[in-house]
XYZ file of C-alpha atoms in Angstrom:
480
model
C 9.590 16.904 -22.641
C 6.140 18.194 -21.642
C 4.778 18.587 -18.162
C 5.715 15.006 -17.503
C 9.407 15.703 -17.758
C 9.796 19.295 -16.596
C 12.517 19.094 -13.925
C 11.588 22.291 -12.115
C 8.220 21.319 -10.643
C 8.410 19.906 -7.131
C 5.295 18.153 -5.802
C 3.842 18.981 -2.378
C 4.669 17.098 0.774
C 3.749 13.440 0.852
C 3.065 11.115 3.794
C 5.947 9.068 5.058
C 5.823 5.316 5.012
C 7.992 2.348 5.861
C 7.417 -1.350 6.493
C 7.940 -3.532 9.540
C 9.232 -6.859 8.353
C 8.146 -10.129 9.824
C 10.770 -12.575 11.091
C 9.867 -14.765 8.115
C 10.926 -12.068 5.658
C 14.119 -11.442 7.622
C 15.118 -15.101 7.477
C 14.093 -15.383 3.836
C 16.202 -12.362 2.924
C 19.189 -13.733 4.825
C 18.874 -17.090 3.070
C 18.780 -15.300 -0.297
C 21.981 -13.424 0.561
C 23.702 -16.639 1.613
C 22.763 -18.303 -1.676
C 23.891 -15.303 -3.707
C 27.225 -14.614 -1.998
C 28.022 -18.139 -0.735
C 30.481 -16.935 1.935
C 33.149 -19.308 3.161
C 32.267 -18.473 6.752
C 28.493 -17.855 6.928
C 28.306 -16.852 10.610
C 30.303 -13.570 10.337
C 28.512 -12.890 7.054
C 25.082 -13.186 8.699
C 26.171 -11.030 11.645
C 27.381 -8.316 9.278
C 24.153 -8.561 7.292
C 22.052 -8.094 10.438
C 24.183 -5.152 11.557
C 23.575 -3.391 8.253
C 19.834 -3.338 9.033
C 19.020 -2.556 5.420
C 16.342 -5.114 4.565
C 13.838 -2.304 4.039
C 15.833 0.250 2.056
C 14.520 1.153 -1.404
C 16.025 -0.725 -4.327
C 14.396 0.631 -7.459
C 14.856 0.288 -11.197
C 13.203 2.878 -13.458
C 12.951 1.952 -17.125
C 11.367 3.703 -20.063
C 11.947 4.969 -23.606
C 13.870 8.168 -24.396
C 12.042 11.331 -23.233
C 9.640 9.370 -21.005
C 10.779 11.293 -17.926
C 12.920 8.753 -16.077
C 15.568 11.240 -15.009
C 12.891 13.751 -13.998
C 11.313 11.195 -11.651
C 14.735 10.410 -10.170
C 15.413 14.132 -9.760
C 12.107 14.655 -7.928
C 12.899 11.696 -5.713
C 16.295 13.107 -4.832
C 14.833 16.491 -3.921
C 12.053 14.981 -1.827
C 13.991 12.102 -0.300
C 14.101 13.438 3.276
C 10.385 14.163 3.227
C 9.599 10.591 2.297
C 11.911 8.931 4.783
C 13.609 7.241 1.816
C 17.284 7.953 1.112
C 18.697 7.318 -2.333
C 22.202 7.535 -3.733
C 23.144 11.166 -4.089
C 25.074 11.025 -7.353
C 22.774 13.380 -9.244
C 23.528 16.188 -6.850
C 27.269 15.967 -7.278
C 28.505 13.220 -4.963
C 32.239 12.760 -5.307
C 32.770 9.588 -7.330
C 34.587 8.918 -10.547
C 33.262 10.851 -13.516
C 32.981 7.642 -15.515
C 30.771 5.960 -12.918
C 28.754 9.164 -12.580
C 27.974 9.096 -16.291
C 27.186 5.399 -16.269
C 24.586 5.870 -13.543
C 22.792 8.970 -14.682
C 23.640 9.563 -18.333
C 22.923 6.186 -19.835
C 23.668 7.496 -23.315
C 27.331 6.917 -22.453
C 26.644 3.268 -21.749
C 26.193 2.644 -25.459
C 29.970 2.999 -25.721
C 30.636 0.571 -22.870
C 30.444 -3.203 -22.891
C 27.708 -4.740 -20.752
C 30.348 -6.425 -18.597
C 32.060 -3.109 -17.839
C 28.765 -1.339 -17.177
C 27.562 -4.043 -14.780
C 30.904 -4.136 -12.985
C 30.679 -0.374 -12.414
C 27.162 -0.790 -11.069
C 28.280 -3.549 -8.729
C 31.202 -1.447 -7.516
C 28.966 1.546 -6.853
C 26.236 -0.399 -5.069
C 28.776 -1.841 -2.622
C 29.527 1.622 -1.239
C 28.195 2.398 2.210
C 25.545 4.929 1.249
C 23.922 2.527 -1.234
C 24.028 -0.342 1.255
C 22.617 1.760 4.077
C 20.221 4.040 2.188
C 19.233 2.146 -0.935
C 19.503 3.030 -4.611
C 17.774 3.827 -7.902
C 18.979 2.609 -11.282
C 17.890 5.008 -14.021
C 17.478 3.291 -17.410
C 19.570 0.262 -16.495
C 19.427 -2.577 -17.509
C 19.055 -1.693 -21.175
C 19.221 -5.257 -22.510
C 18.273 -8.732 -21.335
C 21.975 -9.574 -21.222
C 22.526 -6.792 -18.691
C 19.444 -7.839 -16.691
C 20.710 -11.414 -16.373
C 24.243 -10.271 -15.489
C 22.847 -7.990 -12.792
C 20.733 -10.799 -11.368
C 23.699 -13.182 -11.392
C 25.629 -10.745 -9.203
C 22.771 -10.680 -6.680
C 21.620 -7.140 -7.505
C 17.883 -7.542 -7.015
C 15.514 -4.560 -7.066
C 12.393 -4.610 -4.938
C 10.382 -2.451 -7.323
C 10.684 -1.987 -11.084
C 8.862 0.952 -12.668
C 8.383 1.147 -16.436
C 7.278 4.471 -17.924
C 5.243 4.233 -21.115
C 4.007 6.804 -23.651
C 3.141 6.859 -27.384
C 6.145 7.256 -29.683
C 4.620 10.367 -31.281
C 4.471 12.054 -27.880
C 8.053 11.076 -27.073
C 9.377 12.365 -30.410
C 7.550 15.673 -29.883
C 9.042 16.018 -26.419
C 12.543 15.316 -27.655
C 12.384 17.803 -30.521
C 11.589 20.618 -28.108
C 14.490 19.952 -25.731
C 17.010 22.712 -25.117
C 20.073 22.658 -22.855
C 21.711 25.443 -20.905
C 25.444 24.875 -21.613
C 26.425 26.592 -18.360
C 24.155 24.785 -15.888
C 23.265 21.700 -17.978
C 19.620 22.312 -17.037
C 17.131 20.937 -19.568
C 14.270 23.111 -20.843
C 11.524 22.737 -23.441
C 10.320 25.178 -26.061
C 6.662 24.488 -25.251
C 6.350 23.104 -21.759
C 9.222 24.496 -19.698
C 10.632 27.651 -21.251
C 12.804 29.832 -18.952
C 11.506 33.289 -18.104
C 14.933 34.955 -18.040
C 15.992 36.272 -21.446
C 19.651 35.688 -20.588
C 19.031 31.954 -20.214
C 16.843 31.877 -23.332
C 19.628 33.370 -25.468
C 22.248 30.822 -24.490
C 20.129 27.654 -24.828
C 21.354 25.171 -27.422
C 19.821 22.219 -29.262
C 21.206 18.835 -28.138
C 22.963 16.943 -30.873
C 21.005 13.708 -30.692
C 17.339 14.769 -30.684
C 16.493 14.733 -34.383
C 13.316 12.896 -35.327
C 15.277 10.166 -37.102
C 17.671 9.688 -34.184
C 14.835 9.587 -31.651
C 12.899 7.093 -33.789
C 16.007 4.892 -33.982
C 16.428 4.912 -30.202
C 12.732 4.156 -29.682
C 12.904 1.183 -32.042
C 15.930 -0.173 -30.180
C 14.206 0.357 -26.841
C 11.061 -1.521 -27.933
C 13.159 -4.433 -29.160
C 14.970 -4.711 -25.844
C 12.236 -3.982 -23.300
C 10.070 -6.968 -24.232
C 13.020 -9.222 -23.398
C 13.863 -7.430 -20.146
C 10.405 -7.388 -18.541
C 10.067 -11.186 -18.017
C 12.944 -10.954 -15.535
C 10.890 -8.637 -13.286
C 7.255 -9.679 -13.798
C 6.394 -10.088 -10.100
C 7.750 -6.684 -9.069
C 6.773 -4.665 -12.141
C 4.567 -1.571 -12.428
C 3.848 0.125 -15.774
C 2.912 3.816 -15.482
C 1.501 6.024 -18.221
C 4.083 8.798 -18.663
C 1.829 10.891 -20.929
C 0.534 12.938 -18.001
C 1.887 15.638 -15.650
C 5.152 14.687 -13.972
C 3.645 15.146 -10.510
C 0.996 12.519 -11.290
C 3.628 10.134 -12.638
C 5.755 10.748 -9.560
C 2.864 10.095 -7.142
C 2.004 6.829 -8.866
C 5.629 5.718 -8.761
C 5.928 6.701 -5.109
C 2.713 4.894 -4.187
C 3.992 1.720 -5.816
C 7.366 1.909 -4.046
C 5.557 2.402 -0.724
C 3.795 -0.941 -1.132
C 5.331 -4.222 -0.089
C 4.844 -7.312 -2.199
C 2.678 -10.012 -0.769
C 4.607 -12.080 1.727
C 5.064 -15.845 1.474
C 5.008 -16.031 5.259
C 2.267 -18.071 6.936
C -0.471 -15.631 7.905
C -3.446 -16.162 10.211
C -5.898 -13.260 9.865
C -7.177 -11.715 13.084
C -9.606 -9.147 11.771
C -11.431 -6.465 13.737
C -14.364 -4.604 12.178
C -15.318 -1.325 13.824
C -18.247 0.853 12.858
C -21.535 2.313 14.057
C -24.756 0.315 14.133
C -25.990 -0.262 10.602
C -22.535 0.022 9.011
C -22.628 -3.548 7.712
C -20.169 -5.192 10.099
C -22.197 -8.400 10.401
C -22.514 -8.815 6.624
C -18.821 -8.170 6.000
C -17.866 -10.574 8.796
C -20.105 -13.260 7.279
C -18.548 -12.744 3.828
C -15.021 -12.964 5.254
C -15.867 -16.049 7.298
C -17.377 -17.736 4.256
C -14.533 -17.004 1.855
C -11.546 -17.466 4.183
C -12.995 -19.956 6.703
C -12.482 -17.496 9.551
C -14.326 -17.876 12.831
C -17.090 -15.258 12.908
C -17.075 -13.790 16.423
C -20.052 -11.490 17.051
C -19.786 -10.262 20.630
C -23.520 -9.721 21.140
C -24.380 -13.079 19.641
C -21.811 -14.809 21.845
C -23.524 -13.430 24.946
C -26.961 -14.564 23.724
C -25.637 -18.052 22.951
C -24.069 -18.311 26.400
C -27.435 -17.541 28.008
C -29.307 -19.924 25.697
C -26.833 -22.735 26.416
C -27.181 -22.116 30.155
C -23.404 -22.239 30.461
C -21.494 -20.928 33.447
C -21.000 -17.669 31.578
C -24.688 -17.615 30.726
C -25.591 -17.701 34.403
C -23.494 -14.587 34.932
C -24.974 -12.782 31.921
C -28.657 -13.697 32.375
C -29.458 -11.233 35.215
C -28.195 -8.328 33.118
C -30.307 -9.419 30.150
C -33.390 -9.702 32.337
C -32.888 -6.197 33.688
C -31.919 -4.867 30.233
C -28.612 -3.646 31.635
C -25.188 -3.545 29.963
C -23.088 -6.639 30.643
C -19.874 -5.659 32.514
C -16.659 -5.664 30.473
C -15.077 -8.229 32.789
C -17.762 -10.807 31.933
C -17.642 -9.970 28.225
C -13.880 -10.485 28.223
C -14.249 -13.923 29.827
C -16.668 -14.994 27.100
C -14.525 -13.544 24.309
C -11.319 -14.986 25.735
C -12.891 -18.433 25.894
C -14.040 -18.265 22.259
C -10.849 -16.780 20.801
C -8.722 -19.337 22.649
C -10.441 -22.304 21.033
C -8.487 -24.348 18.522
C -10.446 -23.270 15.435
C -9.865 -19.588 16.222
C -6.148 -20.179 16.680
C -5.720 -22.255 13.519
C -8.113 -20.527 11.102
C -8.081 -16.969 12.433
C -11.081 -14.860 13.342
C -13.124 -11.805 12.464
C -14.425 -9.911 15.492
C -17.185 -7.287 15.512
C -19.329 -5.648 18.176
C -16.327 -5.311 20.502
C -14.356 -3.258 21.487
C -16.538 -0.158 21.507
C -14.091 2.109 23.305
C -10.367 2.336 23.953
C -10.589 0.783 27.453
C -12.175 -2.360 26.026
C -9.520 -2.400 23.284
C -6.750 -2.292 25.895
C -8.389 -5.174 27.746
C -8.494 -7.183 24.523
C -4.820 -6.490 23.838
C -3.786 -7.311 27.399
C -5.144 -10.822 26.990
C -3.089 -11.360 23.830
C -5.861 -10.995 21.266
C -4.384 -8.186 19.184
C -5.942 -7.958 15.715
C -3.523 -7.784 12.791
C -6.067 -6.139 10.495
C -8.441 -3.396 11.661
C -11.100 -1.749 9.509
C -13.292 1.235 10.344
C -16.542 1.129 8.374
C -17.651 4.752 8.161
C -21.260 5.606 7.326
C -22.926 9.054 7.637
C -25.625 9.392 10.289
C -28.340 10.013 7.670
C -27.505 6.740 5.935
C -27.469 4.838 9.233
C -30.925 6.210 10.084
C -32.217 5.254 6.636
C -30.813 1.733 6.949
C -32.139 1.005 10.448
C -35.304 2.988 11.111
C -37.050 1.536 8.046
C -36.456 -2.070 9.086
C -39.535 -4.082 9.937
C -40.392 -7.669 10.937
C -43.476 -9.765 10.197
C -44.675 -11.192 13.565
C -46.503 -13.990 11.773
C -43.752 -15.394 9.538
C -40.667 -13.868 11.129
C -39.679 -12.475 7.711
C -37.606 -9.294 7.780
C -38.346 -6.364 5.465
C -37.041 -2.899 4.707
C -39.557 -0.288 3.619
C -37.169 1.094 0.982
C -34.895 -1.753 -0.093
C -37.129 -4.787 0.515
C -40.753 -3.660 0.867
C -43.458 -6.186 1.805
C -45.226 -7.744 -1.201
C -48.804 -6.996 -0.054
C -50.731 -4.312 1.830
C -51.942 -6.979 4.269
C -48.380 -7.895 5.273
C -47.359 -4.253 5.514
C -50.225 -3.535 7.899
C -49.002 -6.076 10.450
C -45.278 -5.257 10.335
C -43.581 -4.225 13.563
C -40.492 -2.160 14.320
C -37.914 -3.299 16.832
C -37.678 -0.640 19.558
C -33.890 -0.627 19.030
C -34.490 0.695 15.496
C -36.288 3.809 16.694
C -34.587 6.943 15.397
C -33.729 8.221 18.895
C -31.956 4.963 19.758
C -30.101 4.867 16.436
C -28.906 8.470 16.826
C -27.700 7.808 20.369
C -25.747 4.648 19.464
C -24.177 6.248 16.393
C -23.098 9.331 18.321
C -21.636 7.141 21.100
C -19.560 5.227 18.561
C -18.136 8.267 16.820
C -17.386 9.825 20.213
C -15.003 6.929 20.950
C -13.867 6.481 17.355
C -10.900 8.877 17.396
C -9.348 7.177 20.439
C -9.762 3.765 18.835
C -8.183 5.022 15.605
C -5.271 6.345 17.649
C -4.770 2.966 19.295
C -4.995 1.051 16.028
C -2.469 3.098 14.074
C -2.480 0.694 11.115
C -6.255 0.642 10.747
C -7.858 1.161 7.345
C -10.821 3.544 7.149
C -13.387 2.627 4.499
C -16.454 4.303 3.083
C -19.127 1.723 3.950
C -21.912 3.826 2.446
C -21.763 1.941 -0.848
C -22.487 -1.454 -2.327
C -21.530 -4.079 0.319
C -19.595 -6.174 -2.179
C -17.503 -3.145 -3.119
C -16.770 -2.663 0.581
C -15.856 -6.349 0.814
C -13.367 -6.005 -2.050
C -11.612 -3.175 -0.165
C -11.519 -5.207 3.039
C -10.244 -8.251 1.189
C -7.466 -6.206 -0.404
C -6.426 -4.929 3.021
C -6.226 -8.476 4.358
C -4.243 -10.190 1.614
C -1.763 -7.333 1.036
C 0.872 -6.012 3.474
C -0.056 -2.774 5.175
C 2.092 0.378 5.029
C 3.399 1.736 8.290
C 3.215 5.450 8.941
C 6.485 6.875 10.121
C 6.196 9.828 12.532
């Protein structure tokens, strides 16, 4: 037991997360329960299931070889449970249940003396109790065999997350050999990594009876034989974590995994909003998303220009403002946007919107018309990088070719001599627009509580990978 298994180190506070489940997941979960339990009268069963309101409670299995730190992770979870907003079964802190069941749950060494049928029946009995149903549960080191895994599944005990701790056998044997137990408190210490400072405790520590190198090697061999047959039962919900690192790091990785929800099978139409200052790459990211996922690319500024060019009824309203180089009123912009987002392709395929809203009032207007985005990304770029990206842009008035003096310089001196800069790319204009965006940014972030902030000052395809991940995976919900 090195730093990865020391039970006395408590990590700092962590953010709290939960997950709002879609109606699809609710119905899917209810159907699963009906298939598992097959009640004679399904209506009262479904009503009781809905009243329990436990579709989002943690259901976790932690597996790993001897001395990998499973019980330490559980212990940290128990001590931090209120901070996380997760509530686990409280057996490790002395909940009043039968001593036999207590040992089965948290001292799996005893289970070697029990038949799999008896062990699984005890698990089933315990998980039916109110606190497990209402708060969730963790199974520490169970199932130990494929037989147990299949029996547990047959009874409808289905974890949402399975964590497997892994470390080299040499490390695990070294940890085990250094274990010492306080016979009075049953606290576990280690001669190298977690030695008590009080001499009184030091003097009464004893060596556990089953930690010899031969005994540990035997248990490791048995574990390796069994684990390869257990894992196929949990492949889609499995996370392997390297346990040969500090326990706090192992704990954070386990917690992060449990905070995530697995990708839903529910039909999903992306409605993506990209926010960011000028030069943050919104147009490029929108084009990449539209290309890969067949989304409708809705660029607010471009929509207004197209309306004027098409001489539509909206164009007639917009044209005077363009001629006078004045800002188009929000009411007109909303009419144009509403018309585009209400078209059949936007409804069926989904959309990616950029260039609007630029402040919280515009965002409220968008929401009031029923066009709430379900994915929001803030593309953050430092002012210096924005200036570098925009103020060095040039255009060739002869060919219309666009250049950048740093990233795409003109091929000849003759071309460079005739290049022009768009007045909008002047440094004063860029500074003003960037400062205006970041002035409204905090209010927008407050409105879009689930938004993902990204560092857009990097390779655009790296940024796209982050955006793509945020679209295809469920988002965590911060709990106040």
